[in-house]
Amino acid sequence: MKPFSQFFIFLVIVLATSYIDAFTRNDFPEDFLFGAATSAYQWEGAADEDGRTPSVWDTFSHSYDTGNGDVACDGYHQYKEDVKLMADMGLEAFRFSISWTRLIPNGRGPINPKGLLFYKNLIKELRSHGIEPHVTLYHYDLPQSLEDEYGGWINRKIIEDFTAFADVCFREFGDDVKLWTTINEATIFAIASYGEGLTPPGHCSPNKFINCSTGNSSTEPYLAGHNMLLAHASSSKLYRLKYKSKQRGSIGLSIFAFGLSPYTNSKDDEIATQRAKDFLFGWMLKPLVFGDYPSEMKRTLGSRLPVFSEEESEQVKGSSDFVGIIHYTTFYVTNRASASIFPIMNQGFFKDMGVYMISTGNSSLFEWEATPWGLEGVLEHLKQSYNNPPIYILENGKPMKHDSMLQDTPRVEYIQGYIGAVLNAIKNGSDTRGYFVWSMIDVYELLSGYTTSFGMYYVNFSDPGRKRSPKLSASWYSGFLNGTIDVSSQDTIQLQRKFSGSSSF
């Protein structure tokens, strides 16, 4: 690396950390969990091995040219090596998901013994290294058989099938799993999968951008979201009645939470921002905390928004022991027509929301700058508007071009900024209990395949052995967790200097 380039990186880190109060791992509550995350389809591979059958994500990924998760990181075969990397890093928790079709290949009915054994072994391996497993039950990978049979999440039959799947997971793994998330980023899942056609199973109304074979963008996101809430509540009720007294775990739902801030200090933009919060946060959180949808959504959507019965409302209300937050970046919000990152098309969620979301800088759907203040705003909003629920930040991380250098200084800057924001929120009274970097290692990404990555370990996807190599971010996170690094510019620069000798592949 050229001397000027090294100096520039040092300068960036100094500027990035100079406004952050110095902090260490010990400044967080003792029981606060620092972890990292992956998901089954993105990490495991072994797509057609040992009894696993296709999910909608298999079908979806094979329909586009962004690659697929057939092999991914080969975590199914290399989980012991990956757990050792986690242990060497000092990771306190690992978030992963269970492949429904690996555990129950037909979506319902007989359990696959080899799938069951894999997850039991993975959990045992984590526990033996002192790493807390945080399990997500659903991460975009509905059994294709259930999609074909009745349409998956837009049909109420999913509630019974999902609850039965959850029952198997609680029974088989619950003695060693104390943290369960039912559905990953339920809000953006409903929007992107059933309104925009961007994620599996790829439903949307006909439009000039994406050629969906089926869907109705004006109704399906709300049907799917409604059934997610009911499936979550049904599973939570089952857990509390059947397992909680013995296993003593917690169960929650996660939402995707953009930071949202008024574009100007005008009253109009303040109103627009509150409307965006009602749609993007309140859609799921109002029912979970108060038992019904936001009045703004009910007024706007009318009969397109499903209605909870009195019994359903009571079951959904209070069904989450915690709220999982997926957060990456922040947008400005305005009522005025602007170059919104999410086009307001003729129909669908963003048309219904009716506001414009503007990048805070160079942000796009695939690359964004660090805006830690946006996460602080999210946590403050949840504290004030939703009775300060227990919160886990289940995903937060920075995408970079996959074959960029191991010296991922921008990612270090990003992660330490957001950890600092979490600490600030805790000091201001937020009941935030954990933070998970996305992702532990490079994985098959939902929107960008293998072109961009978030991992703290580089994975060589051209190598049949999928060799892992630590990036600077892995060394930084390890140092932070082990107490050898304080978040101050000097410590970070010293680490960067040590790492610079082995910064390329």
GROMACS .gro file of C-alpha atoms in nm, residues 35-38 95 134-136 179-181 183-185 252-255 322-328 391-396 434-438:
model
   36
   35GLY     CA    1  -2.272  -1.123   1.860
   36ALA     CA    2  -2.275  -1.173   1.486
   37ALA     CA    3  -2.531  -1.319   1.249
   38THR     CA    4  -2.598  -1.534   0.944
   95ARG     CA    5  -2.761  -1.557   1.548
  134HIS     CA    6  -2.997  -1.683   1.909
  135VAL     CA    7  -3.228  -1.870   1.673
  136THR     CA    8  -3.446  -1.723   1.400
  179LEU     CA    9  -3.348  -1.644   2.256
  180TRP     CA   10  -3.594  -1.703   1.972
  181THR     CA   11  -3.696  -1.470   1.690
  183ILE     CA   12  -3.981  -1.400   1.179
  184ASN     CA   13  -3.692  -1.202   1.037
  185GLU     CA   14  -3.752  -0.833   0.948
  252GLY     CA   15  -3.969  -1.196   1.985
  253LEU     CA   16  -4.043  -1.065   1.636
  254SER     CA   17  -3.799  -0.856   1.434
  255ILE     CA   18  -3.870  -0.559   1.208
  322PHE     CA   19  -3.848  -0.837   2.295
  323VAL     CA   20  -3.833  -0.652   1.963
  324GLY     CA   21  -3.560  -0.742   1.716
  325ILE     CA   22  -3.429  -0.450   1.511
  326ILE     CA   23  -3.265  -0.483   1.171
  327HIS     CA   24  -3.097  -0.149   1.101
  328TYR     CA   25  -2.849  -0.034   0.841
  391ILE     CA   26  -3.454  -0.466   2.214
  392TYR     CA   27  -3.189  -0.667   2.035
  393ILE     CA   28  -3.013  -0.512   1.736
  394LEU     CA   29  -3.015  -0.832   1.532
  395GLU     CA   30  -2.843  -0.698   1.221
  396ASN     CA   31  -2.618  -0.400   1.159
  434GLY     CA   32  -2.774  -0.697   2.246
  435TYR     CA   33  -2.599  -0.604   1.923
  436PHE     CA   34  -2.525  -0.842   1.633
  437VAL     CA   35  -2.298  -0.757   1.341
  438TRP     CA   36  -2.421  -0.868   1.000
   0.00000   0.00000   0.00000
